[in-house]
mmCIF file of C-alpha atoms and ligand atoms in Angstrom:
data_model
loop_
_atom_site.group_PDB
_atom_site.id
_atom_site.type_symbol
_atom_site.label_atom_id
_atom_site.label_comp_id
_atom_site.label_asym_id
_atom_site.label_seq_id
_atom_site.Cartn_x
_atom_site.Cartn_y
_atom_site.Cartn_z
ATOM 1 C CA MET A 1 12.477 5.753 27.578
ATOM 2 C CA LYS A 2 9.134 4.920 29.138
ATOM 3 C CA PRO A 3 7.593 7.090 31.856
ATOM 4 C CA ALA A 4 9.361 6.364 35.079
ATOM 5 C CA ASP A 5 7.432 5.183 38.082
ATOM 6 C CA ALA A 6 8.766 5.320 41.585
ATOM 7 C CA GLN A 7 10.062 1.757 41.712
ATOM 8 C CA ASP A 8 11.495 1.785 38.217
ATOM 9 C CA LEU A 9 13.547 4.976 37.959
ATOM 10 C CA PRO A 10 16.363 4.890 35.442
ATOM 11 C CA SER A 11 19.809 6.265 36.068
ATOM 12 C CA VAL A 12 21.264 9.517 34.829
ATOM 13 C CA ALA A 13 24.715 9.988 33.283
ATOM 14 C CA LEU A 14 26.228 13.460 33.574
ATOM 15 C CA LEU A 15 28.964 14.543 31.182
ATOM 16 C CA GLY A 16 30.643 17.943 31.541
ATOM 17 C CA ILE A 17 31.701 19.728 28.350
ATOM 18 C CA PRO A 18 33.685 22.875 29.211
ATOM 19 C CA LEU A 19 33.594 24.372 25.735
ATOM 20 C CA GLU A 20 33.546 28.074 24.905
ATOM 21 C CA TYR A 21 35.085 28.345 21.424
ATOM 22 C CA GLY A 22 31.726 28.306 19.659
ATOM 23 C CA ALA A 23 30.407 31.394 21.425
ATOM 24 C CA GLY A 24 31.209 35.066 20.990
ATOM 25 C CA ALA A 25 31.698 35.622 24.736
ATOM 26 C CA ARG A 26 34.080 33.594 26.867
ATOM 27 C CA GLY A 27 33.018 31.935 30.107
ATOM 28 C CA THR A 28 30.770 28.969 29.210
ATOM 29 C CA LEU A 29 33.804 26.831 30.002
ATOM 30 C CA MET A 30 32.777 27.274 33.635
ATOM 31 C CA GLY A 31 29.233 26.026 32.943
ATOM 32 C CA PRO A 32 29.612 22.393 34.066
ATOM 33 C CA ALA A 33 31.235 23.450 37.339
ATOM 34 C CA ALA A 34 28.439 25.933 38.018
ATOM 35 C CA LEU A 35 25.751 23.320 37.339
ATOM 36 C CA ARG A 36 27.437 21.013 39.838
ATOM 37 C CA THR A 37 27.805 23.841 42.362
ATOM 38 C CA ALA A 38 24.102 24.582 41.868
ATOM 39 C CA GLY A 39 23.425 21.058 43.054
ATOM 40 C CA LEU A 40 22.301 19.331 39.877
ATOM 41 C CA PRO A 41 23.705 15.870 40.758
ATOM 42 C CA GLN A 42 22.206 15.987 44.267
ATOM 43 C CA ALA A 43 18.857 17.235 42.990
ATOM 44 C CA LEU A 44 18.562 14.331 40.569
ATOM 45 C CA ALA A 45 19.687 11.860 43.212
ATOM 46 C CA GLY A 46 16.994 13.344 45.447
ATOM 47 C CA LEU A 47 14.411 12.387 42.819
ATOM 48 C CA GLY A 48 15.524 8.790 43.170
ATOM 49 C CA TYR A 49 17.850 8.501 40.192
ATOM 50 C CA GLY A 50 21.148 6.725 40.286
ATOM 51 C CA VAL A 51 23.510 9.489 39.171
ATOM 52 C CA THR A 52 26.863 8.792 37.522
ATOM 53 C CA ASP A 53 29.015 11.849 36.934
ATOM 54 C CA HIS A 54 31.473 11.094 34.141
ATOM 55 C CA GLY A 55 33.397 14.288 34.868
ATOM 56 C CA ASP A 56 34.487 16.836 32.291
ATOM 57 C CA ILE A 57 35.905 16.119 28.856
ATOM 58 C CA ALA A 58 39.531 17.306 28.746
ATOM 59 C CA ALA A 59 40.396 19.987 26.213
ATOM 60 C CA PRO A 60 41.655 18.293 23.027
ATOM 61 C CA ASP A 61 44.661 19.348 20.951
ATOM 62 C CA TYR A 62 43.693 21.119 17.773
ATOM 63 C CA ALA A 63 45.189 22.086 14.447
ATOM 64 C CA LEU A 64 43.931 23.852 11.367
ATOM 65 C CA THR A 65 44.177 20.874 9.041
ATOM 66 C CA ALA A 66 43.552 21.000 5.283
ATOM 67 C CA ASP A 67 39.975 19.664 5.605
ATOM 68 C CA LEU A 68 39.087 22.624 7.834
ATOM 69 C CA GLN A 69 40.860 25.243 5.773
ATOM 70 C CA PRO A 70 37.787 26.098 3.630
ATOM 71 C CA LEU A 71 35.807 26.869 6.800
ATOM 72 C CA ALA A 72 38.457 28.989 8.476
ATOM 73 C CA GLU A 73 37.552 32.227 6.786
ATOM 74 C CA ARG A 74 33.895 32.259 7.892
ATOM 75 C CA CYS A 75 33.976 30.273 11.138
ATOM 76 C CA ARG A 76 35.658 31.576 14.283
ATOM 77 C CA ASN A 77 37.872 29.067 16.136
ATOM 78 C CA VAL A 78 37.060 26.338 13.629
ATOM 79 C CA ALA A 79 40.093 24.200 14.517
ATOM 80 C CA GLU A 80 39.194 24.288 18.220
ATOM 81 C CA VAL A 81 35.501 23.628 17.603
ATOM 82 C CA ALA A 82 36.266 20.741 15.226
ATOM 83 C CA ALA A 83 38.616 19.097 17.737
ATOM 84 C CA TRP A 84 35.992 19.469 20.458
ATOM 85 C CA THR A 85 33.168 18.187 18.234
ATOM 86 C CA ARG A 86 35.139 14.988 17.599
ATOM 87 C CA VAL A 87 35.954 14.263 21.255
ATOM 88 C CA ILE A 88 32.434 15.163 22.362
ATOM 89 C CA HIS A 89 30.983 12.808 19.748
ATOM 90 C CA ASP A 90 33.292 9.952 20.778
ATOM 91 C CA ARG A 91 32.790 10.432 24.507
ATOM 92 C CA ALA A 92 29.034 10.956 24.188
ATOM 93 C CA TYR A 93 28.780 7.809 22.082
ATOM 94 C CA GLU A 94 30.584 5.865 24.830
ATOM 95 C CA VAL A 95 28.325 7.287 27.528
ATOM 96 C CA LEU A 96 25.300 6.364 25.413
ATOM 97 C CA GLN A 97 26.361 2.690 25.553
ATOM 98 C CA SER A 98 26.108 2.772 29.324
ATOM 99 C CA ASP A 99 22.848 2.766 31.181
ATOM 100 C CA GLY A 100 21.046 5.926 31.979
ATOM 101 C CA LEU A 101 19.720 9.074 30.498
ATOM 102 C CA PRO A 102 22.649 11.272 29.465
ATOM 103 C CA ILE A 103 22.734 14.956 30.387
ATOM 104 C CA PHE A 104 25.383 16.899 28.496
ATOM 105 C CA MET A 105 26.363 19.893 30.615
ATOM 106 C CA GLY A 106 27.850 22.746 28.601
ATOM 107 C CA GLY A 107 29.531 24.563 27.407
ATOM 108 C CA ASP A 108 28.332 26.627 24.472
ATOM 109 C CA HIS A 109 25.711 25.350 22.051
ATOM 110 C CA SER A 110 28.217 24.161 19.458
ATOM 111 C CA LEU A 111 28.668 21.141 21.756
ATOM 112 C CA SER A 112 25.393 19.758 20.387
ATOM 113 C CA MET A 113 27.136 19.013 17.110
ATOM 114 C CA GLY A 114 29.064 16.365 19.028
ATOM 115 C CA SER A 115 26.402 15.232 21.493
ATOM 116 C CA VAL A 116 23.406 15.033 19.168
ATOM 117 C CA SER A 117 25.386 13.455 16.316
ATOM 118 C CA ALA A 118 26.353 10.687 18.752
ATOM 119 C CA VAL A 119 22.714 10.321 19.836
ATOM 120 C CA ALA A 120 21.702 10.079 16.161
ATOM 121 C CA ARG A 121 24.235 7.318 15.605
ATOM 122 C CA ARG A 122 22.996 5.424 18.650
ATOM 123 C CA CYS A 123 19.355 5.826 17.574
ATOM 124 C CA ARG A 124 20.133 4.351 14.160
ATOM 125 C CA GLU A 125 21.669 1.290 15.816
ATOM 126 C CA GLN A 126 18.664 0.898 18.078
ATOM 127 C CA ASP A 127 16.174 1.560 15.286
ATOM 128 C CA ARG A 128 14.703 4.570 17.054
ATOM 129 C CA ASP A 129 13.504 7.828 15.504
ATOM 130 C CA LEU A 130 15.497 10.743 16.850
ATOM 131 C CA VAL A 131 13.475 13.925 17.309
ATOM 132 C CA VAL A 132 15.317 17.071 18.423
ATOM 133 C CA LEU A 133 13.568 19.787 20.423
ATOM 134 C CA TRP A 134 15.686 22.961 20.309
ATOM 135 C CA VAL A 135 14.592 25.146 23.221
ATOM 136 C CA ASP A 136 16.341 28.419 22.510
ATOM 137 C CA ALA A 137 15.964 32.123 21.653
ATOM 138 C CA HIS A 138 17.885 31.404 18.460
ATOM 139 C CA SER A 139 17.387 28.857 15.719
ATOM 140 C CA ASP A 140 21.130 28.135 15.295
ATOM 141 C CA PHE A 141 20.485 27.287 11.624
ATOM 142 C CA ASN A 142 23.232 29.433 10.128
ATOM 143 C CA THR A 143 25.856 27.937 7.852
ATOM 144 C CA PRO A 144 29.371 29.212 7.170
ATOM 145 C CA GLU A 145 27.872 30.998 4.196
ATOM 146 C CA THR A 146 25.038 32.753 6.056
ATOM 147 C CA THR A 147 26.523 33.444 9.509
ATOM 148 C CA PRO A 148 26.680 37.128 10.369
ATOM 149 C CA SER A 149 28.990 36.564 13.363
ATOM 150 C CA GLY A 150 31.135 33.565 12.486
ATOM 151 C CA ASN A 151 30.207 32.082 15.883
ATOM 152 C CA MET A 152 29.785 28.364 15.476
ATOM 153 C CA HIS A 153 27.166 27.954 18.207
ATOM 154 C CA GLY A 154 24.819 29.566 15.689
ATOM 155 C CA MET A 155 25.339 26.664 13.252
ATOM 156 C CA SER A 156 24.580 23.530 15.290
ATOM 157 C CA VAL A 157 21.131 22.790 13.879
ATOM 158 C CA ALA A 158 22.372 23.197 10.303
ATOM 159 C CA PHE A 159 25.217 20.783 11.059
ATOM 160 C CA LEU A 160 22.876 18.211 12.608
ATOM 161 C CA CYS A 161 20.527 18.421 9.621
ATOM 162 C CA GLY A 162 23.463 17.518 7.382
ATOM 163 C CA ASP A 163 24.745 20.798 5.952
ATOM 164 C CA PRO A 164 27.579 19.535 3.728
ATOM 165 C CA SER A 165 29.846 22.516 4.287
ATOM 166 C CA LEU A 166 30.031 21.714 8.021
ATOM 167 C CA ALA A 167 30.594 17.958 7.577
ATOM 168 C CA PRO A 168 34.424 18.166 7.953
ATOM 169 C CA LEU A 169 33.964 19.090 11.620
ATOM 170 C CA LEU A 170 33.498 15.427 12.564
ATOM 171 C CA GLY A 171 36.671 14.350 10.788
ATOM 172 C CA GLY A 172 35.411 11.258 8.968
ATOM 173 C CA ARG A 173 32.989 10.018 11.601
ATOM 174 C CA SER A 174 29.527 9.582 10.197
ATOM 175 C CA PHE A 175 26.071 9.956 11.642
ATOM 176 C CA PRO A 176 22.608 9.936 10.126
ATOM 177 C CA PRO A 177 21.573 13.574 9.660
ATOM 178 C CA VAL A 178 18.438 14.528 11.564
ATOM 179 C CA PRO A 179 15.624 15.052 9.037
ATOM 180 C CA THR A 180 14.452 18.686 9.220
ATOM 181 C CA SER A 181 10.918 17.361 9.775
ATOM 182 C CA ARG A 182 12.155 15.894 13.066
ATOM 183 C CA VAL A 183 13.576 19.155 14.426
ATOM 184 C CA HIS A 184 11.346 21.499 16.371
ATOM 185 C CA LEU A 185 12.493 24.952 17.476
ATOM 186 C CA PHE A 186 10.836 26.313 20.617
ATOM 187 C CA GLY A 187 11.005 29.817 22.097
ATOM 188 C CA ILE A 188 12.624 31.410 19.055
ATOM 189 C CA ARG A 189 12.764 35.206 18.914
ATOM 190 C CA SER A 190 16.018 36.022 17.168
ATOM 191 C CA ILE A 191 16.575 34.772 13.625
ATOM 192 C CA ASP A 192 19.007 36.214 11.077
ATOM 193 C CA ALA A 193 17.573 37.132 7.669
ATOM 194 C CA GLN A 194 19.078 34.316 5.627
ATOM 195 C CA GLU A 195 18.538 31.882 8.450
ATOM 196 C CA ARG A 196 14.828 32.637 8.315
ATOM 197 C CA GLU A 197 14.721 31.853 4.603
ATOM 198 C CA ALA A 198 16.574 28.599 5.157
ATOM 199 C CA ILE A 199 14.180 27.540 7.938
ATOM 200 C CA HIS A 200 11.233 28.156 5.617
ATOM 201 C CA ALA A 201 12.904 26.353 2.731
ATOM 202 C CA HIS A 202 13.713 23.293 4.850
ATOM 203 C CA GLY A 203 10.385 23.219 6.681
ATOM 204 C CA LEU A 204 11.614 23.026 10.267
ATOM 205 C CA GLY A 205 8.891 22.999 12.902
ATOM 206 C CA CYS A 206 8.863 26.102 15.039
ATOM 207 C CA SER A 207 6.976 27.457 18.000
ATOM 208 C CA ASP A 208 8.281 30.995 18.039
ATOM 209 C CA MET A 209 7.770 33.452 20.883
ATOM 210 C CA ARG A 210 4.840 35.060 19.069
ATOM 211 C CA ALA A 211 3.055 31.707 18.954
ATOM 212 C CA ILE A 212 3.887 31.153 22.624
ATOM 213 C CA ASP A 213 2.401 34.580 23.473
ATOM 214 C CA GLU A 214 -0.766 33.782 21.557
ATOM 215 C CA PHE A 215 -1.376 30.142 22.407
ATOM 216 C CA GLY A 216 0.736 29.456 25.472
ATOM 217 C CA VAL A 217 3.426 26.844 25.989
ATOM 218 C CA SER A 218 0.950 24.154 26.998
ATOM 219 C CA VAL A 219 -1.034 24.057 23.751
ATOM 220 C CA LEU A 220 2.083 24.232 21.604
ATOM 221 C CA MET A 221 3.986 21.639 23.583
ATOM 222 C CA ARG A 222 1.064 19.226 23.669
ATOM 223 C CA GLN A 223 0.571 19.605 19.920
ATOM 224 C CA PHE A 224 4.257 18.934 19.308
ATOM 225 C CA LEU A 225 4.223 15.858 21.554
ATOM 226 C CA GLU A 226 1.063 14.488 19.963
ATOM 227 C CA GLY A 227 2.828 14.381 16.625
ATOM 228 C CA LEU A 228 5.436 11.937 17.940
ATOM 229 C CA ASP A 229 5.217 8.167 17.735
ATOM 230 C CA PRO A 230 5.482 6.992 21.372
ATOM 231 C CA GLU A 231 6.799 3.573 20.326
ATOM 232 C CA ARG A 232 9.679 4.824 18.200
ATOM 233 C CA THR A 233 10.677 8.266 19.401
ATOM 234 C CA HIS A 234 13.875 9.165 21.203
ATOM 235 C CA LEU A 235 13.414 12.813 22.094
ATOM 236 C CA HIS A 236 16.555 14.851 22.583
ATOM 237 C CA VAL A 237 15.992 18.136 24.410
ATOM 238 C CA SER A 238 18.603 20.821 23.803
ATOM 239 C CA LEU A 239 17.999 23.585 26.349
ATOM 240 C CA ASP A 240 19.794 26.895 25.863
ATOM 241 C CA VAL A 241 19.843 29.319 28.824
ATOM 242 C CA ASP A 242 18.788 32.151 26.509
ATOM 243 C CA PHE A 243 15.361 30.517 26.034
ATOM 244 C CA LEU A 244 14.670 32.089 29.424
ATOM 245 C CA ASP A 245 13.945 35.728 29.982
ATOM 246 C CA PRO A 246 17.149 37.638 30.825
ATOM 247 C CA HIS A 247 15.586 38.847 34.089
ATOM 248 C CA ILE A 248 15.458 35.339 35.478
ATOM 249 C CA ALA A 249 18.560 34.036 33.665
ATOM 250 C CA PRO A 250 21.186 36.714 33.031
ATOM 251 C CA GLY A 251 24.077 34.238 32.915
ATOM 252 C CA VAL A 252 24.340 33.849 29.149
ATOM 253 C CA GLY A 253 26.272 35.699 26.447
ATOM 254 C CA THR A 254 23.416 36.057 23.971
ATOM 255 C CA THR A 255 20.445 37.326 25.982
ATOM 256 C CA VAL A 256 17.326 38.323 24.043
ATOM 257 C CA PRO A 257 14.470 40.194 25.757
ATOM 258 C CA GLY A 258 11.041 38.621 25.952
ATOM 259 C CA GLY A 259 12.045 35.094 26.903
ATOM 260 C CA ALA A 260 10.179 32.393 28.764
ATOM 261 C CA THR A 261 8.996 33.109 32.288
ATOM 262 C CA TYR A 262 9.821 30.919 35.259
ATOM 263 C CA ARG A 263 6.573 28.994 35.107
ATOM 264 C CA GLU A 264 6.466 28.765 31.311
ATOM 265 C CA ALA A 265 9.906 27.156 31.361
ATOM 266 C CA HIS A 266 9.000 24.747 34.138
ATOM 267 C CA LEU A 267 5.730 23.815 32.460
ATOM 268 C CA VAL A 268 7.594 22.969 29.257
ATOM 269 C CA MET A 269 9.888 20.710 31.264
ATOM 270 C CA GLU A 270 6.991 19.110 33.149
ATOM 271 C CA LEU A 271 5.061 18.373 29.958
ATOM 272 C CA LEU A 272 8.179 16.895 28.405
ATOM 273 C CA HIS A 273 8.675 14.658 31.410
ATOM 274 C CA ASP A 274 5.054 13.548 31.341
ATOM 275 C CA SER A 275 5.432 12.499 27.714
ATOM 276 C CA GLY A 276 7.898 9.821 28.757
ATOM 277 C CA LEU A 277 9.797 10.342 25.505
ATOM 278 C CA VAL A 278 12.884 12.259 26.641
ATOM 279 C CA GLY A 279 15.994 10.186 26.018
ATOM 280 C CA SER A 280 18.852 12.708 26.270
ATOM 281 C CA VAL A 281 19.432 16.324 27.218
ATOM 282 C CA ASP A 282 21.836 19.206 26.572
ATOM 283 C CA LEU A 283 22.066 22.053 29.104
ATOM 284 C CA VAL A 284 23.985 24.744 27.263
ATOM 285 C CA GLU A 285 25.266 28.315 27.168
ATOM 286 C CA LEU A 286 25.412 28.842 30.918
ATOM 287 C CA ASN A 287 28.050 31.537 31.419
ATOM 288 C CA PRO A 288 28.828 31.844 35.150
ATOM 289 C CA PHE A 289 31.058 34.864 34.460
ATOM 290 C CA LEU A 290 27.920 36.797 33.461
ATOM 291 C CA ASP A 291 25.616 35.297 36.075
ATOM 292 C CA GLU A 292 24.273 37.033 39.186
ATOM 293 C CA ARG A 293 25.014 35.041 42.330
ATOM 294 C CA GLY A 294 24.442 31.756 40.518
ATOM 295 C CA LYS A 295 20.782 32.405 39.791
ATOM 296 C CA SER A 296 20.900 31.163 36.195
ATOM 297 C CA ALA A 297 22.836 28.068 37.240
ATOM 298 C CA LEU A 298 20.307 27.358 39.982
ATOM 299 C CA LEU A 299 17.423 27.822 37.558
ATOM 300 C CA MET A 300 18.956 25.504 34.966
ATOM 301 C CA ALA A 301 19.510 22.827 37.623
ATOM 302 C CA ASP A 302 15.920 23.340 38.735
ATOM 303 C CA LEU A 303 14.580 23.041 35.200
ATOM 304 C CA ALA A 304 16.555 19.846 34.713
ATOM 305 C CA SER A 305 14.853 18.499 37.839
ATOM 306 C CA SER A 306 11.436 19.297 36.391
ATOM 307 C CA LEU A 307 12.445 17.676 33.115
ATOM 308 C CA LEU A 308 13.429 14.565 35.049
ATOM 309 C CA GLY A 309 10.188 14.392 36.949
ATOM 310 C CA ARG A 310 10.135 16.678 39.934
ATOM 311 C CA SER A 311 6.526 17.685 40.289
ATOM 312 C CA ILE A 312 4.765 20.496 42.081
ATOM 313 C CA LEU A 313 1.494 18.638 41.697
ATOM 314 C CA LEU A 314 -0.426 17.440 44.700
ATOM 315 C CA ARG A 315 -1.798 14.492 42.775
ATOM 316 C CA ARG A 316 0.880 12.844 40.667
ATOM 317 C CA GLU A 317 -1.519 11.160 38.259
ATOM 318 C CA VAL A 318 -2.691 14.528 36.912
ATOM 319 C CA GLY A 319 0.704 15.148 35.403
ATOM 320 C CA THR A 320 1.604 11.678 34.223
ATOM 321 C CA ARG A 321 -1.085 10.902 31.658
ATOM 322 C CA ARG A 322 -0.199 11.349 28.014
ATOM 323 C CA PRO A 323 -1.084 14.824 26.701
ATOM 324 C CA SER A 324 -4.379 14.892 24.851
ATOM 325 C CA LEU A 325 -5.396 18.472 24.174
ATOM 326 C CA LYS A 326 -5.890 19.136 20.477
ATOM 327 C CA PRO A 327 -5.966 22.771 19.387
ATOM 328 C CA ASN A 328 -8.677 23.013 16.743
ATOM 329 C CA GLY A 329 -7.017 22.341 13.460
ATOM 330 C CA SER A 330 -4.977 25.525 13.065
ATOM 331 C CA ASN A 331 -1.526 25.152 11.613
ATOM 332 C CA PHE A 332 0.428 27.640 13.667
ATOM 333 C CA MET A 333 3.197 25.186 14.449
ATOM 334 C CA GLY A 334 5.103 25.370 11.205
ATOM 335 C CA VAL A 335 5.133 29.130 10.850
ATOM 336 C CA VAL A 336 8.159 31.335 11.366
ATOM 337 C CA GLY A 337 7.935 35.102 11.314
HETATM 338 N N1 LIG B 401 23.433 29.265 20.656
HETATM 339 C C1 LIG B 401 23.401 30.567 20.563
HETATM 340 N N2 LIG B 401 23.413 31.338 21.608
HETATM 341 N N3 LIG B 401 23.353 31.071 19.341
HETATM 342 C C2 LIG B 401 23.366 32.471 19.042
HETATM 343 C C3 LIG B 401 23.409 32.693 17.573
HETATM 344 C C4 LIG B 401 23.293 34.154 17.247
HETATM 345 C C5 LIG B 401 23.317 34.488 15.771
HETATM 346 N N4 LIG B 401 22.186 33.940 15.097
HETATM 347 C C6 LIG B 401 24.608 34.009 15.145
HETATM 348 O O1 LIG B 401 24.615 33.180 14.266
HETATM 349 O O2 LIG B 401 25.657 34.463 15.511
HETATM 350 MN MN1 MN B 402 21.544 28.076 21.047
#
């Protein structure tokens, strides 16, 4: 997608995914409703977008079939998550055929196995390079073998990068795995021991919270964006509520102290918008049952508005040029821990 100017704004397609089987805590099933109550559709319409709300995906039937049996011991709710992954993939793929930038409203983070796999399939057809920006406290790179919790929302990145043990989740559908060199983790501050080793071994890009403390979100985000080919890139942004500091966003089951501040989070979204590369979005892990008077829902809706171009700038042109700042040669982007 090219940067949108006022007369040429694209449309937005909302898809609700009330999924909670991938998380340890229940309640993310209410996430899509809370994002609507927080005014997300109206906020995007107010920016000038044509907004189509495709409603919520209905809960699919599930069964622990033979192909899933090997996963059952290490993965909680694997039959439910597999059934959801398949319907999410199919529905997301349909929505991707229609016009407009899709926003997948979760739902726990295991939904990205369905949404991003569909985006990957679509990108292959359109000869685009899919790049995934995982904005999260966690790296979600566990596999059934390494998971300490069994919670499948901690395995989405491994699935998307083609972990063979998780392949049965899609039930025969195929998608091009996202090369690990095209995944960038942002805001990370909670990694399990074996997960850390796997991230090193596979060479995923990572701006962890330590790097953000030292260099700031602007330098790191600009460096990430500069590495992308503007002609070929479809950037998928997967935004987990727990990227944010728990003080400003308590409505999530896996809070980790020391998260992004209000302005850091908005600046990330603003820089992403200015890049003109964002092609699809997940808003995940919002748990209204744990929220305080809707404040996390309101913040997520607000961040989505910034990602889609709402600007606090007086002069619009300041924010719409391509990022150009080059930090001087240091290689802090690829380092974890
Ligand atoms: N999307 C999330 N909130 N993921 C949390 C994952 C936590 C932990 N690493 C696990 O595998 O259980
Ligand atoms: Mn996550």
